[in-house]
CSV table of C-alpha atoms in Angstrom, one decimal:
chain,number,residue,atom,x,y,z
T,475,MET,CA,-63.1,94.7,-217.8
T,476,ASP,CA,-63.7,98.4,-218.4
T,477,GLY,CA,-66.3,98.4,-215.7
T,478,MET,CA,-63.6,97.6,-213.2
T,479,ARG,CA,-61.6,100.7,-213.9
T,480,HIS,CA,-63.2,102.8,-211.2
T,481,ARG,CA,-61.4,105.4,-209.1
T,482,LEU,CA,-60.2,104.0,-205.8
T,483,ARG,CA,-62.8,105.0,-203.2
T,484,GLY,CA,-61.5,106.7,-200.1
T,485,GLY,CA,-58.0,107.2,-201.5
T,486,TRP,CA,-55.0,105.5,-200.0
T,487,VAL,CA,-55.9,106.3,-196.4
T,488,GLY,CA,-57.7,103.0,-195.9
T,489,LEU,CA,-54.9,101.1,-197.4
T,490,ALA,CA,-52.4,102.8,-195.2
T,491,VAL,CA,-54.3,101.7,-192.2
T,492,LEU,CA,-54.5,98.1,-193.5
T,493,ALA,CA,-50.8,98.2,-194.3
T,494,ALA,CA,-49.9,99.3,-190.8
T,495,MET,CA,-52.0,96.5,-189.3
T,496,VAL,CA,-50.5,93.8,-191.6
T,497,MET,CA,-47.0,95.2,-191.0
T,498,LEU,CA,-47.4,94.9,-187.2
T,499,LEU,CA,-49.4,91.7,-187.1
T,500,THR,CA,-47.6,89.3,-189.5
T,501,GLY,CA,-44.4,89.6,-191.4
T,502,ALA,CA,-44.1,86.2,-193.0
T,503,VAL,CA,-45.3,87.1,-196.5
T,504,TRP,CA,-44.3,90.7,-196.7
T,505,ALA,CA,-40.8,90.1,-195.6
T,506,GLN,CA,-40.2,87.6,-198.4
T,507,GLY,CA,-39.4,89.5,-201.6
T,508,MET,CA,-39.5,92.9,-200.0
T,509,GLY,CA,-35.9,93.0,-198.8
T,510,GLY,CA,-36.5,91.1,-195.6
T,511,GLN,CA,-33.9,88.5,-194.5
T,512,ALA,CA,-36.3,86.7,-192.1
T,513,GLU,CA,-40.0,86.6,-191.3
T,514,GLY,CA,-40.9,89.6,-189.2
T,515,ARG,CA,-37.8,91.5,-190.2
T,516,VAL,CA,-37.6,93.9,-193.1
T,517,ALA,CA,-34.6,95.9,-194.4
T,518,PHE,CA,-35.1,99.3,-196.0
T,519,ALA,CA,-33.5,102.7,-196.3
T,520,GLY,CA,-32.2,103.9,-192.9
T,521,GLY,CA,-32.1,100.6,-191.1
T,522,GLN,CA,-34.3,97.6,-190.4
T,523,MET,CA,-37.7,96.9,-188.9
T,524,VAL,CA,-38.7,94.1,-186.5
T,525,ARG,CA,-42.4,93.4,-186.2
T,526,GLY,CA,-44.3,91.1,-183.8
T,527,VAL,CA,-46.1,90.8,-180.5
T,528,VAL,CA,-44.7,92.1,-177.2
T,529,THR,CA,-44.1,89.3,-174.7
T,530,ALA,CA,-42.3,91.3,-172.0
T,531,VAL,CA,-41.6,94.9,-171.0
T,532,ALA,CA,-38.7,95.7,-168.8
T,533,GLY,CA,-37.7,99.3,-168.4
T,534,ASN,CA,-36.6,100.6,-171.8
T,535,ARG,CA,-36.5,97.1,-173.4
T,536,LEU,CA,-39.2,95.2,-175.1
T,537,THR,CA,-39.1,91.5,-175.9
T,538,VAL,CA,-40.9,90.8,-179.2
T,539,ASP,CA,-41.9,87.5,-180.8
T,540,THR,CA,-42.3,87.4,-184.6
T,541,GLN,CA,-44.7,85.1,-186.4
T,542,ALA,CA,-41.8,82.9,-187.3
T,543,GLY,CA,-41.1,82.3,-183.7
T,544,GLU,CA,-37.9,84.4,-183.4
T,545,VAL,CA,-37.4,86.5,-180.4
T,546,TYR,CA,-35.9,90.0,-180.6
T,547,GLN,CA,-35.0,92.7,-178.0
T,548,VAL,CA,-36.0,96.2,-178.8
T,549,VAL,CA,-34.0,98.9,-176.9
T,550,ILE,CA,-35.7,102.3,-176.6
T,551,SER,CA,-33.7,105.4,-175.8
T,552,ASP,CA,-34.7,109.0,-175.0
T,553,ASN,CA,-34.4,109.7,-178.7
T,554,THR,CA,-36.8,106.9,-179.8
T,555,ARG,CA,-40.1,108.1,-181.2
T,556,VAL,CA,-42.9,105.9,-179.7
T,557,THR,CA,-46.4,106.3,-181.1
T,558,LYS,CA,-49.8,104.7,-181.0
T,559,GLN,CA,-52.4,105.8,-183.5
T,560,ARG,CA,-49.9,108.5,-184.6
T,561,GLN,CA,-49.9,110.0,-181.0
T,562,PRO,CA,-46.8,109.9,-178.8
T,563,MET,CA,-46.9,107.3,-176.0
T,564,LYS,CA,-44.8,106.2,-173.1
T,565,VAL,CA,-42.8,103.0,-173.0
T,566,ALA,CA,-44.5,102.2,-169.7
T,567,ASP,CA,-47.8,102.2,-171.4
T,568,ILE,CA,-46.8,99.4,-173.8
T,569,LYS,CA,-48.4,96.1,-172.7
T,570,VAL,CA,-47.8,92.4,-173.2
T,571,GLY,CA,-49.8,91.4,-176.2
T,572,ASP,CA,-49.5,94.7,-178.1
T,573,GLY,CA,-48.3,94.6,-181.6
T,574,VAL,CA,-45.2,96.6,-182.4
T,575,GLY,CA,-43.0,97.6,-185.4
T,576,ALA,CA,-39.6,98.8,-184.3
T,577,MET,CA,-37.3,100.5,-186.8
T,578,GLY,CA,-33.6,101.1,-186.1
T,579,VAL,CA,-30.1,99.6,-186.1
T,580,LEU,CA,-30.0,95.8,-185.7
T,581,ASP,CA,-27.3,93.9,-183.8
T,582,ALA,CA,-27.9,90.6,-185.6
T,583,PRO,CA,-25.8,88.3,-183.4
T,584,THR,CA,-27.7,89.4,-180.3
T,585,LYS,CA,-31.1,89.9,-182.1
T,586,THR,CA,-31.3,93.4,-180.6
T,587,ILE,CA,-32.6,96.4,-182.4
T,588,HIS,CA,-31.7,99.9,-181.2
T,589,ALA,CA,-34.9,101.6,-182.2
T,590,VAL,CA,-35.4,105.1,-183.6
T,591,PHE,CA,-39.1,104.6,-184.1
T,592,VAL,CA,-41.6,102.2,-182.5
T,593,GLY,CA,-45.2,102.0,-183.7
T,594,VAL,CA,-47.7,100.3,-181.3
T,595,ILE,CA,-51.1,98.6,-181.8
T,596,ASP,CA,-53.0,97.5,-178.7
T,597,ALA,CA,-53.6,93.8,-178.1
T,598,ALA,CA,-57.4,94.1,-178.6
T,599,GLN,CA,-56.9,95.7,-182.1
T,600,VAL,CA,-54.3,93.1,-182.9
T,601,GLN,CA,-56.8,90.3,-182.2
T,602,LYS,CA,-59.6,92.1,-184.1
T,603,GLU,CA,-57.5,92.6,-187.2
T,604,LYS,CA,-56.4,89.0,-187.2
T,605,GLU,CA,-60.1,87.9,-187.1
T,606,ASP,CA,-61.0,90.4,-189.9
T,607,LEU,CA,-58.3,89.2,-192.3
T,608,GLY,CA,-60.0,87.5,-195.2
T,609,LYS,CA,-63.4,88.8,-194.0
T,610,LYS,CA,-63.2,92.6,-194.0
T,611,TYR,CA,-59.9,93.0,-195.7
T,612,ILE,CA,-57.4,91.0,-197.7
T,613,ALA,CA,-53.6,91.2,-197.9
T,614,GLY,CA,-51.0,88.8,-199.4
T,615,LYS,CA,-49.1,87.5,-202.4
T,616,VAL,CA,-51.0,86.5,-205.6
T,617,THR,CA,-50.4,82.8,-206.4
T,618,ALA,CA,-53.0,82.4,-209.2
T,619,VAL,CA,-55.3,84.5,-211.3
T,620,ASP,CA,-58.4,83.0,-213.0
T,621,MET,CA,-59.6,85.5,-215.6
T,622,ASP,CA,-62.6,83.4,-216.6
T,623,ALA,CA,-63.9,83.0,-213.0
T,624,LEU,CA,-62.9,86.5,-212.0
T,625,LYS,CA,-61.0,85.1,-209.0
T,626,ILE,CA,-57.5,85.6,-207.4
T,627,THR,CA,-55.8,83.2,-205.1
T,628,VAL,CA,-53.9,85.0,-202.3
T,629,LEU,CA,-51.3,83.7,-199.9
T,630,ARG,CA,-52.1,85.7,-196.8
T,631,PRO,CA,-49.5,86.9,-194.2
T,632,ASP,CA,-50.8,84.3,-191.7
T,633,GLY,CA,-49.9,81.5,-194.2
T,634,VAL,CA,-53.5,80.8,-195.2
T,635,THR,CA,-54.3,80.5,-198.9
T,636,GLN,CA,-57.6,82.2,-199.8
T,637,VAL,CA,-59.5,82.5,-203.1
T,638,ILE,CA,-61.1,85.9,-203.5
T,639,GLY,CA,-63.5,87.2,-206.2
T,640,VAL,CA,-63.8,90.5,-208.0
T,641,ASP,CA,-66.8,92.1,-209.6
T,642,GLU,CA,-67.9,95.3,-211.2
T,643,GLY,CA,-67.6,97.2,-207.9
T,644,THR,CA,-63.9,96.3,-207.5
T,645,SER,CA,-61.3,99.1,-208.1
T,646,PHE,CA,-57.7,98.2,-209.0
T,647,ARG,CA,-54.8,100.4,-208.4
T,648,ARG,CA,-51.1,99.7,-208.9
T,649,GLY,CA,-49.4,101.6,-206.0
T,650,GLY,CA,-45.7,101.2,-206.7
T,651,ARG,CA,-43.5,103.2,-204.3
T,652,ARG,CA,-46.6,104.4,-202.4
T,653,MET,CA,-47.7,100.9,-201.5
T,654,MET,CA,-44.2,99.8,-200.6
T,655,ALA,CA,-43.7,102.8,-198.4
T,656,MET,CA,-46.8,101.9,-196.4
T,657,MET,CA,-45.8,98.3,-196.1
T,658,ASN,CA,-42.4,99.4,-194.8
T,659,GLY,CA,-44.1,101.5,-192.2
T,660,SER,CA,-42.9,104.9,-193.5
T,661,GLY,CA,-46.4,106.0,-194.5
T,662,PRO,CA,-47.9,106.8,-197.9
T,663,VAL,CA,-45.8,108.6,-200.5
T,664,GLU,CA,-47.8,111.6,-201.9
T,665,ALA,CA,-48.5,111.6,-205.6
T,666,GLY,CA,-46.7,114.3,-207.5
T,667,GLY,CA,-43.4,113.7,-205.6
T,668,GLN,CA,-40.1,113.5,-207.2
T,669,ASN,CA,-40.2,109.8,-207.7
T,670,PRO,CA,-42.1,109.0,-210.9
T,671,ASN,CA,-43.5,105.8,-209.3
T,672,ALA,CA,-45.1,107.6,-206.4
T,673,SER,CA,-48.5,108.1,-208.0
T,674,ASP,CA,-51.1,105.3,-208.1
T,675,GLU,CA,-52.2,104.0,-211.5
T,676,SER,CA,-55.6,102.6,-212.5
T,677,ILE,CA,-55.4,99.0,-213.8
T,678,THR,CA,-57.6,96.0,-214.4
T,679,LEU,CA,-57.7,92.4,-213.3
T,680,ALA,CA,-55.8,91.5,-216.5
T,681,ASP,CA,-52.9,93.5,-215.1
T,682,VAL,CA,-52.7,91.5,-211.9
T,683,LYS,CA,-50.1,88.7,-212.1
T,684,VAL,CA,-48.7,85.9,-209.9
T,685,GLY,CA,-46.1,87.3,-207.5
T,686,ASP,CA,-47.8,90.7,-207.0
T,687,ARG,CA,-48.7,91.8,-203.5
T,688,VAL,CA,-52.3,92.9,-203.0
T,689,MET,CA,-54.2,94.7,-200.2
T,690,GLY,CA,-57.6,96.1,-199.8
T,691,PRO,CA,-60.9,96.2,-197.9
T,692,GLY,CA,-64.1,94.4,-198.8
T,693,SER,CA,-66.7,92.0,-197.6
T,694,LEU,CA,-68.0,88.4,-197.9
T,695,LYS,CA,-70.5,87.7,-200.6
T,696,ASN,CA,-72.0,84.3,-200.5
T,697,GLY,CA,-69.0,83.1,-198.5
T,698,LEU,CA,-66.5,84.6,-201.0
T,699,PHE,CA,-64.4,87.7,-200.1
T,700,VAL,CA,-64.8,90.4,-202.7
T,701,PRO,CA,-62.7,93.6,-202.3
T,702,THR,CA,-64.2,97.0,-203.1
T,703,MET,CA,-60.7,98.3,-203.8
T,704,LEU,CA,-57.4,96.4,-204.3
T,705,GLY,CA,-54.0,98.0,-204.2
T,706,VAL,CA,-51.5,96.0,-206.3
T,707,THR,CA,-47.7,96.1,-206.0
T,708,ASP,CA,-45.4,94.6,-208.7
T,709,VAL,CA,-42.6,93.5,-206.4
T,710,ALA,CA,-40.4,92.0,-209.1
T,711,ALA,CA,-40.4,95.3,-211.1
T,712,MET,CA,-39.7,97.4,-208.0
T,713,ARG,CA,-36.8,95.1,-207.1
T,714,GLU,CA,-35.4,95.4,-210.6
T,715,ARG,CA,-35.6,99.2,-210.5
T,716,ARG,CA,-33.9,99.2,-207.1
T,717,ARG,CA,-31.2,97.0,-208.4
T,718,GLN,CA,-30.6,99.4,-211.3
T,719,ARG,CA,-30.5,102.4,-209.1
T,720,GLU,CA,-28.0,100.7,-206.7
T,721,GLY,CA,-25.9,99.6,-209.6
T,722,ALA,CA,-25.6,103.2,-210.8
T,723,ALA,CA,-24.9,104.6,-207.3
T,724,PRO,CA,-21.4,105.8,-206.6
T,725,ALA,CA,-19.3,103.5,-204.6
T,726,GLY,CA,-19.5,104.1,-200.8
T,727,SER,CA,-22.8,106.0,-201.2
T,728,GLY,CA,-24.6,103.6,-198.9
T,729,ALA,CA,-27.4,103.3,-201.4
T,730,ALA,CA,-27.8,99.6,-201.0
T,731,VAL,CA,-31.2,98.8,-199.4
T,732,GLY,CA,-32.2,95.4,-198.3
T,733,SER,CA,-28.8,93.9,-199.1
T,734,GLY,CA,-28.2,92.6,-195.6
T,735,SER,CA,-26.2,95.6,-194.5
T,736,VAL,CA,-27.7,98.0,-192.0
T,737,ALA,CA,-27.4,101.7,-192.6
T,738,THR,CA,-27.3,104.0,-189.6
T,739,PRO,CA,-30.5,106.1,-189.5
T,740,GLN,CA,-29.9,109.8,-190.1
């Protein structure tokens, strides 16, 4: 296994792009176990995020369908930051079929989110990334690890179970806070930050376990997807650390994240 302890090629930039795509395209897997109360909706510091495909645009309001079939209204104000490929864009330029991730304050009874940020992926890219999932990149929850066969079974965000392989060219990295930040749509957390879990850690296949979330690019080899790099997130450990932090937080500090309450973005 020592041959698999290679440095992650290309850094975390490629994984950040993949995370953004998965976040906007499908929320079924990532929402479960990551603080989400429903498919396509994730709770995190500062508010909640709704992700899905735009089915209607009317003035400053978007109608968004999640993969679970739920319909949300996204209200955009003059203070909402709307971007596409990290560049500002106008609400009028958002089209039906585009993928969006809208972060803000959720009015649960009316399924309306008052957005402070909206990230957009155009419809053509949405379709392309759906087609590439499992062929050019992988993302999902680990359901089985076969050390003898060097294979991992992954439940993808689209609900498909796929067996992938690893070889001497596969790099493994445990991303911790960094990976979670990307999946939440807040971008990668730089190594060397104040949080000790921010930096990525070199690991091996033996460190990957059922329940972990994985993500990375690769290609098909004899019909089997083999990643060149695989970012791994231990969700259970992160949830336990978060629980401990919240338990130690002063009452009324508003530190609870993903507990079902919605904090007002600062």
